[in-house]
Short mmCIF file of C-alpha atoms and ligand atoms in Angstrom, two decimals:
data_model
loop_
_atom_site.label_atom_id
_atom_site.label_comp_id
_atom_site.label_asym_id
_atom_site.label_seq_id
_atom_site.Cartn_x
_atom_site.Cartn_y
_atom_site.Cartn_z
CA MET A 1 51.96 106.03 142.18
CA LYS A 2 49.36 105.24 139.65
CA LEU A 3 49.44 105.65 135.92
CA GLY A 4 47.25 108.17 134.20
CA ASN A 5 45.39 107.48 131.00
CA LEU A 6 46.77 105.77 127.94
CA ALA A 7 47.00 108.99 125.95
CA ALA A 8 49.28 110.48 128.57
CA VAL A 9 51.38 107.34 128.55
CA ALA A 10 51.73 107.42 124.77
CA ALA A 11 52.47 111.15 124.68
CA ALA A 12 55.19 110.80 127.27
CA GLY A 13 56.67 107.88 125.37
CA ALA A 14 56.76 109.90 122.19
CA ALA A 15 58.45 112.74 124.04
CA LEU A 16 61.07 110.40 125.40
CA GLY A 17 61.83 108.99 121.98
CA LEU A 18 61.88 105.45 120.70
CA LEU A 19 64.65 103.82 122.64
CA GLY A 20 63.54 100.26 123.06
CA ALA A 21 64.52 97.04 121.39
CA CYS A 22 62.22 94.21 120.47
CA SER A 23 64.13 91.02 119.99
CA SER A 24 62.40 87.97 121.36
CA SER A 25 65.31 86.12 122.88
CA SER A 26 65.06 85.06 126.47
CA SER A 27 67.60 84.33 129.11
CA GLY A 28 67.94 81.97 132.00
CA ASN A 29 68.74 82.90 135.54
CA SER A 30 70.60 79.94 136.88
CA ALA A 31 72.41 80.31 140.15
CA GLY A 32 76.11 80.64 139.91
CA GLY A 33 78.11 83.43 138.42
CA VAL A 34 80.56 84.64 141.01
CA SER A 35 82.40 81.85 142.76
CA ASP A 36 83.40 81.63 146.40
CA LEU A 37 80.40 83.41 147.85
CA ARG A 38 79.09 82.08 151.12
CA ALA A 39 76.30 79.53 150.83
CA GLY A 40 73.05 81.03 149.71
CA THR A 41 70.47 81.21 146.98
CA TRP A 42 69.44 83.87 144.49
CA LEU A 43 65.75 84.69 144.70
CA SER A 44 63.84 87.12 142.50
CA GLY A 45 60.82 89.03 143.65
CA ASP A 46 58.65 92.09 143.39
CA LEU A 47 58.37 94.24 146.51
CA HIS A 48 55.60 96.67 145.60
CA LEU A 49 52.22 95.53 144.26
CA HIS A 50 48.54 96.24 144.69
CA SER A 51 45.62 93.84 144.61
CA ASP A 52 41.87 94.14 144.81
CA HIS A 53 42.33 94.93 148.49
CA SER A 54 43.38 98.40 147.30
CA SER A 55 40.46 100.40 145.95
CA ASP A 56 42.54 101.62 142.99
CA ALA A 57 43.34 98.04 141.92
CA ALA A 58 39.88 96.51 142.12
CA ASP A 59 40.43 94.51 138.94
CA ASN A 60 43.58 92.85 140.26
CA PRO A 61 42.49 89.83 142.32
CA ILE A 62 45.15 88.07 144.37
CA ALA A 63 44.02 84.77 142.84
CA GLU A 64 45.34 86.04 139.50
CA LEU A 65 48.27 88.09 140.74
CA ILE A 66 50.06 85.30 142.57
CA PRO A 67 49.90 82.78 139.69
CA GLU A 68 51.20 85.56 137.42
CA ALA A 69 54.22 86.00 139.70
CA GLU A 70 54.72 82.23 139.92
CA SER A 71 54.64 81.96 136.13
CA ARG A 72 57.44 84.54 135.98
CA GLY A 73 59.63 82.32 138.12
CA MET A 74 59.72 84.55 141.15
CA GLY A 75 61.21 83.18 144.33
CA PHE A 76 59.60 85.57 146.81
CA PHE A 77 56.58 87.79 146.71
CA VAL A 78 54.59 90.34 148.66
CA ILE A 79 51.47 92.39 148.01
CA THR A 80 51.56 95.88 149.50
CA ASP A 81 48.03 97.24 149.46
CA HIS A 82 47.31 100.81 150.55
CA ASP A 83 46.60 100.80 154.28
CA ASN A 84 44.59 104.02 154.06
CA HIS A 85 42.01 102.25 151.88
CA VAL A 86 41.11 100.05 154.83
CA ASP A 87 41.95 102.48 157.65
CA GLY A 88 44.80 100.29 158.80
CA HIS A 89 42.71 97.12 159.10
CA ILE A 90 44.66 95.05 156.58
CA THR A 91 42.60 92.42 154.75
CA THR A 92 45.11 91.26 152.12
CA TRP A 93 46.50 88.39 154.21
CA ASP A 94 43.08 87.06 155.12
CA ASP A 95 42.35 86.39 151.47
CA PRO A 96 42.57 82.59 151.05
CA ALA A 97 44.38 83.20 147.75
CA TYR A 98 47.31 84.81 149.61
CA ARG A 99 49.53 81.74 149.51
CA SER A 100 52.04 80.03 147.23
CA ASP A 101 53.64 76.62 147.03
CA THR A 102 56.62 77.91 145.10
CA MET A 103 57.37 81.44 146.37
CA VAL A 104 58.52 82.65 149.77
CA MET A 105 55.67 84.88 150.87
CA LEU A 106 56.27 88.12 152.77
CA TYR A 107 53.59 90.24 154.40
CA GLY A 108 53.41 93.90 153.56
CA VAL A 109 51.41 97.08 153.29
CA GLU A 110 52.01 100.40 151.60
CA TYR A 111 51.95 102.90 154.45
CA THR A 112 50.10 105.58 152.53
CA THR A 113 50.16 109.00 154.12
CA ALA A 114 49.75 112.58 152.98
CA ARG A 115 53.51 113.05 153.51
CA GLY A 116 54.69 110.08 151.53
CA HIS A 117 54.52 106.34 151.09
CA ALA A 118 56.62 103.54 152.52
CA ASN A 119 56.40 99.78 152.47
CA LEU A 120 56.24 97.83 155.70
CA LEU A 121 57.49 94.30 155.16
CA GLY A 122 57.33 91.44 157.63
CA THR A 123 57.77 87.70 157.84
CA GLN A 124 54.23 87.26 159.11
CA PRO A 125 50.99 89.26 159.36
CA PHE A 126 51.29 92.26 161.66
CA ASP A 127 49.27 95.05 163.22
CA ASP A 128 49.24 98.17 161.03
CA LEU A 129 47.21 100.22 163.51
CA PRO A 130 50.20 101.50 165.55
CA MET A 131 51.65 102.77 162.28
CA TYR A 132 48.34 104.16 161.10
CA ALA A 133 48.04 106.19 164.29
CA LEU A 134 51.21 108.09 163.31
CA ARG A 135 50.23 108.92 159.75
CA ASP A 136 49.12 112.50 160.40
CA ARG A 137 52.04 113.56 162.54
CA SER A 138 54.07 116.39 161.09
CA ASP A 139 56.43 117.27 163.94
CA ASP A 140 60.18 116.89 163.59
CA ALA A 141 60.17 113.60 165.47
CA ALA A 142 57.47 112.02 163.29
CA GLY A 143 59.85 110.17 161.01
CA GLN A 144 61.77 108.49 163.77
CA ALA A 145 58.52 107.65 165.58
CA ILE A 146 57.38 105.87 162.42
CA ALA A 147 60.66 103.98 162.18
CA ASP A 148 60.54 103.06 165.86
CA ALA A 149 56.97 101.76 165.56
CA ALA A 150 57.90 99.65 162.53
CA HIS A 151 60.99 98.21 164.17
CA ALA A 152 59.11 97.48 167.40
CA GLN A 153 57.22 94.88 165.37
CA GLY A 154 60.34 93.67 163.59
CA LEU A 155 59.23 95.18 160.30
CA HIS A 156 61.40 96.32 157.41
CA LEU A 157 60.65 99.99 156.61
CA SER A 158 61.31 100.94 153.01
CA VAL A 159 60.56 104.37 151.56
CA ASN A 160 58.69 104.21 148.24
CA HIS A 161 59.18 106.45 145.20
CA PRO A 162 60.89 109.09 147.38
CA LEU A 163 60.72 111.95 144.87
CA ASN A 164 57.70 111.44 142.63
CA GLY A 165 54.12 112.73 142.93
CA ASP A 166 53.88 111.36 146.46
CA PRO A 167 57.34 112.32 147.72
CA TRP A 168 58.63 111.26 151.12
CA GLU A 169 58.35 114.35 153.33
CA PHE A 170 59.17 112.80 156.69
CA GLY A 171 62.86 113.23 155.81
CA PHE A 172 65.61 110.66 155.79
CA ASP A 173 67.09 111.39 159.20
CA MET A 174 65.43 108.28 160.47
CA ALA A 175 66.21 104.59 160.56
CA ILE A 176 64.85 103.36 157.25
CA ASP A 177 65.93 99.92 156.07
CA SER A 178 65.89 100.45 152.30
CA VAL A 179 64.71 102.86 149.65
CA GLU A 180 62.86 102.22 146.40
CA ILE A 181 65.13 103.77 143.76
CA TRP A 182 63.43 102.01 140.84
CA ASN A 183 59.65 102.31 140.79
CA ALA A 184 57.76 100.84 137.80
CA MET A 185 59.50 101.50 134.48
CA TYR A 186 62.85 103.23 134.86
CA ARG A 187 61.87 106.30 132.83
CA PHE A 188 58.14 106.40 133.39
CA PRO A 189 56.01 107.56 135.12
CA THR A 190 58.97 108.67 137.25
CA ASN A 191 62.49 109.39 136.12
CA ASN A 192 64.18 107.10 138.59
CA ASP A 193 67.54 108.79 137.94
CA ASP A 194 66.45 111.36 140.51
CA ALA A 195 65.91 108.72 143.19
CA VAL A 196 69.27 107.17 142.33
CA ALA A 197 70.93 110.58 142.72
CA LEU A 198 69.27 111.03 146.10
CA TRP A 199 70.51 107.59 147.10
CA ASP A 200 74.05 108.41 145.94
CA SER A 201 74.02 111.54 148.07
CA MET A 202 73.06 109.50 151.13
CA LEU A 203 75.73 106.90 150.38
CA ASN A 204 78.30 109.66 149.94
CA SER A 205 77.35 111.11 153.31
CA GLY A 206 78.58 107.89 154.89
CA ARG A 207 75.26 106.14 155.16
CA ARG A 208 74.92 102.49 154.30
CA LEU A 209 71.46 102.18 152.77
CA ALA A 210 70.13 99.39 150.59
CA ALA A 211 68.20 100.11 147.41
CA ARG A 212 65.42 98.03 145.92
CA GLY A 213 62.88 98.03 143.12
CA GLY A 214 59.12 97.70 143.02
CA SER A 215 56.70 97.53 140.09
CA ASP A 216 53.83 99.29 141.88
CA CYS A 217 51.68 97.22 139.53
CA HIS A 218 47.94 97.88 139.97
CA HIS A 219 46.31 96.09 137.03
CA GLN A 220 46.63 92.95 134.92
CA HIS A 221 43.83 93.56 132.46
CA THR A 222 44.17 97.18 131.35
CA TYR A 223 46.58 99.13 129.19
CA GLU A 224 48.95 99.11 132.15
CA ALA A 225 49.88 95.49 131.44
CA LEU A 226 50.92 96.48 127.90
CA VAL A 227 53.80 98.49 129.26
CA PHE A 228 54.66 96.87 132.58
CA ASN A 229 53.56 94.08 134.85
CA VAL A 230 54.61 92.00 137.82
CA GLY A 231 58.39 92.09 138.11
CA ASN A 232 59.09 95.24 136.12
CA PRO A 233 61.44 95.73 137.88
CA THR A 234 62.54 92.65 139.79
CA THR A 235 64.73 92.72 142.88
CA TRP A 236 67.19 89.84 143.24
CA VAL A 237 68.42 88.97 146.72
CA TYR A 238 71.15 86.56 147.72
CA ALA A 239 69.51 84.93 150.72
CA SER A 240 71.12 82.47 153.11
CA ALA A 241 68.00 80.31 152.78
CA PRO A 242 64.67 80.41 150.94
CA LYS A 243 62.88 81.82 153.96
CA ALA A 244 61.14 85.13 154.61
CA GLY A 245 63.57 86.23 157.33
CA ALA A 246 66.56 85.51 155.10
CA VAL A 247 65.00 87.46 152.21
CA LEU A 248 64.48 90.51 154.41
CA ALA A 249 67.98 90.22 155.87
CA ALA A 250 69.51 90.17 152.38
CA LEU A 251 67.30 93.07 151.33
CA LYS A 252 68.39 95.19 154.30
CA ALA A 253 72.04 94.30 153.81
CA GLY A 254 71.85 95.19 150.12
CA ASN A 255 73.02 91.76 148.98
CA SER A 256 70.82 92.45 145.99
CA SER A 257 70.48 94.00 142.58
CA ILE A 258 67.57 95.18 140.47
CA SER A 259 66.73 94.05 136.92
CA TYR A 260 64.13 95.45 134.53
CA ALA A 261 62.26 92.12 134.24
CA PRO A 262 62.11 88.78 136.07
CA THR A 263 63.49 86.91 133.06
CA ALA A 264 66.20 89.48 132.33
CA GLU A 265 69.88 89.34 133.18
CA ARG A 266 70.91 89.44 136.85
CA VAL A 267 73.95 91.60 137.54
CA VAL A 268 76.26 90.84 140.45
CA LEU A 269 79.15 92.91 141.81
CA ALA A 270 81.67 91.06 143.94
CA ALA A 271 85.26 91.60 145.02
CA ASP A 272 88.31 89.65 146.02
CA THR A 273 89.37 91.91 148.88
CA ASP A 274 92.12 89.58 150.14
CA ARG A 275 93.40 88.74 146.64
CA ASP A 276 93.29 85.00 147.14
CA GLY A 277 91.60 84.47 143.79
CA GLY A 278 88.07 84.08 145.08
CA TYR A 279 85.36 86.73 144.84
CA GLU A 280 83.99 86.36 148.35
CA THR A 281 82.75 89.91 149.07
CA LEU A 282 79.32 90.64 147.63
CA MET A 283 77.48 93.89 146.90
CA GLY A 284 75.99 95.02 150.20
CA ASP A 285 78.97 93.65 152.12
CA GLY A 286 81.51 95.85 153.85
CA ALA A 287 85.27 95.42 153.93
CA ARG A 288 88.29 97.24 155.35
CA ALA A 289 90.52 98.97 152.84
CA SER A 290 94.14 97.95 153.35
CA GLY A 291 95.70 100.33 150.87
CA GLN A 292 96.31 97.39 148.55
CA PRO A 293 94.61 96.86 145.18
CA VAL A 294 91.30 95.00 145.15
CA ASP A 295 90.02 92.84 142.29
CA PHE A 296 86.38 93.38 141.36
CA ARG A 297 84.15 91.34 139.10
CA VAL A 298 80.85 92.35 137.50
CA THR A 299 78.93 89.25 136.43
CA ILE A 300 75.96 89.25 134.07
CA ASP A 301 74.11 86.04 134.85
CA GLY A 302 71.92 85.01 131.95
CA ALA A 303 73.90 87.11 129.47
CA ARG A 304 72.48 86.79 125.97
CA PRO A 305 74.86 85.66 123.23
CA LEU A 306 76.33 88.60 121.31
CA ALA A 307 74.40 91.14 123.36
CA ALA A 308 76.21 94.38 124.11
CA TYR A 309 76.30 95.44 127.75
CA ALA A 310 77.38 98.97 128.60
CA ILE A 311 78.73 98.69 132.13
CA THR A 312 79.22 101.74 134.32
CA VAL A 313 81.02 101.46 137.65
CA ILE A 314 80.22 104.30 140.03
CA ARG A 315 82.67 105.02 142.83
CA ASN A 316 81.58 107.46 145.52
CA GLY A 317 78.91 108.96 143.28
CA GLU A 318 81.22 109.51 140.31
CA VAL A 319 81.73 107.45 137.17
CA PHE A 320 84.85 105.37 137.77
CA LEU A 321 84.76 103.13 134.70
CA GLN A 322 82.66 102.72 131.58
CA LYS A 323 83.10 99.80 129.26
CA THR A 324 80.91 97.94 126.79
CA VAL A 325 81.33 94.18 126.62
CA VAL A 326 79.97 92.11 123.74
CA GLY A 327 79.57 88.36 123.95
CA GLU A 328 80.96 88.40 127.49
CA ASP A 329 79.22 87.67 130.75
CA HIS A 330 81.59 89.51 133.06
CA LEU A 331 83.94 92.45 133.44
CA ASP A 332 86.94 92.51 135.77
CA PHE A 333 88.50 95.69 137.09
CA GLN A 334 90.88 96.71 139.80
CA ASP A 335 91.13 99.68 142.14
CA THR A 336 92.80 100.60 145.39
CA PRO A 337 90.19 101.92 147.82
CA ALA A 338 91.60 104.62 150.07
CA ALA A 339 92.85 103.18 153.33
CA ALA A 340 91.80 106.16 155.43
CA ALA A 341 88.44 107.05 153.88
CA ARG A 342 85.11 105.52 152.96
CA SER A 343 84.55 104.24 149.44
CA TYR A 344 81.66 102.55 147.72
CA TYR A 345 81.36 100.95 144.31
CA ARG A 346 78.14 100.16 142.51
CA VAL A 347 77.27 99.15 138.95
CA GLU A 348 74.74 100.12 136.29
CA VAL A 349 74.29 98.07 133.12
CA ARG A 350 72.59 99.40 130.01
CA GLY A 351 71.58 97.71 126.79
CA THR A 352 68.50 96.41 125.07
CA THR A 353 65.50 95.26 127.12
CA PRO A 354 63.83 92.49 125.09
CA GLU A 355 62.20 90.94 128.16
CA ALA A 356 60.16 94.09 128.82
CA PRO A 357 56.58 94.27 127.57
CA ALA A 358 57.15 95.39 123.98
CA ALA A 359 54.98 98.51 124.08
CA GLY A 360 56.79 99.82 127.15
CA ALA A 361 60.19 99.24 125.62
CA VAL A 362 59.28 100.80 122.26
CA LEU A 363 57.89 103.87 124.00
CA GLY A 364 61.21 104.33 125.77
CA PHE A 365 59.80 103.78 129.24
CA TYR A 366 62.57 101.35 130.18
CA GLY A 367 65.38 103.71 129.21
CA ASN A 368 67.53 100.75 128.17
CA ILE A 369 68.49 100.23 131.80
CA ILE A 370 69.06 96.51 132.33
CA ALA A 371 70.15 96.43 135.96
CA LEU A 372 71.58 98.30 138.94
CA THR A 373 73.49 96.78 141.82
CA ASN A 374 73.75 97.77 145.43
CA PRO A 375 77.16 99.07 146.53
CA LEU A 376 80.10 97.22 147.90
CA TYR A 377 81.40 99.28 150.85
CA PHE A 378 84.89 99.95 152.23
CA ASN A 379 85.45 101.44 155.68
CA TYR A 380 81.77 102.16 156.31
CA ASP A 381 81.73 100.69 159.80
ZN1 ZN B 22 52.87 104.82 146.56
ZN1 ZN B 23 52.00 101.62 145.45
#
């Protein structure tokens, strides 16, 4: 994905209407929120970015990109340059600027083929050439061959922007580890609702598949930065430790949610499946349904005073509950998941987006979507 010219951006914004909000308040993102979770740490990051090692991001040097991410308080980071721009000979990691004292660094590329894009994410530099050799395959087994080659190197394979101008045409009947349901701004240049609907259909089919975000940011010094930048959106993971392997494990499990900006609210869905008063089951986790009621809690970490949060709980692809809370940082609800069937619950939170770059919010590109969570699963194993 790459943005077109500014006129197209502005025209699309006008067509979408003026939906944004422009207050200047900020919010913290302290750990905490739901009690009784296993030991771990919340880390924010961006999982889809391009630097000057991509030919379409030549003005985006790593030496500027990484400090930008650090200044936004990110806990992990990866740059995913287009592998086709270097014929699979990845140079990003050899750049001496590819390091950070404060962020957990992952190693990634955007596997950029004529039949779609996917991110390969690893804990250390890897060999892209076995993947690159598969890029032109179009047979029915191509998708699984790609997944097998990624997993042979221990890589996380994550399909990017599955439905936009570079849709994923290898199919989904393959072992992908996550899918990018929120690329760049929620409403522009892609309407990410379509990717979310695709994801819901896969979840409803009985598949447990984690979702993530990615800014797909290409530039820091052009009009692009007026509407979005590093961390729009941000993916939060609850990692067992601040280490690359733990970040990828949390990402694959779906112990994560997506927020529109790195300094925005973080939304957490957890449940007390054994009704002992502690919310020990986190989004991404699976539990057995006993036929007894389950207590759920949606927490908005970093909630702004007096802000209104429109919370939607989706159960099995359908709206289960909609409620707006004002001046509250959580919503409790109860349901009895069917004992003899699969169920999943996930959360969307809407409201104002004051932490978004102002022009992007005013143009309606953020769609007033604050955050989405991964599902909490019952009977999926
Ligand atoms: Zn792409
Ligand atoms: Zn990209």
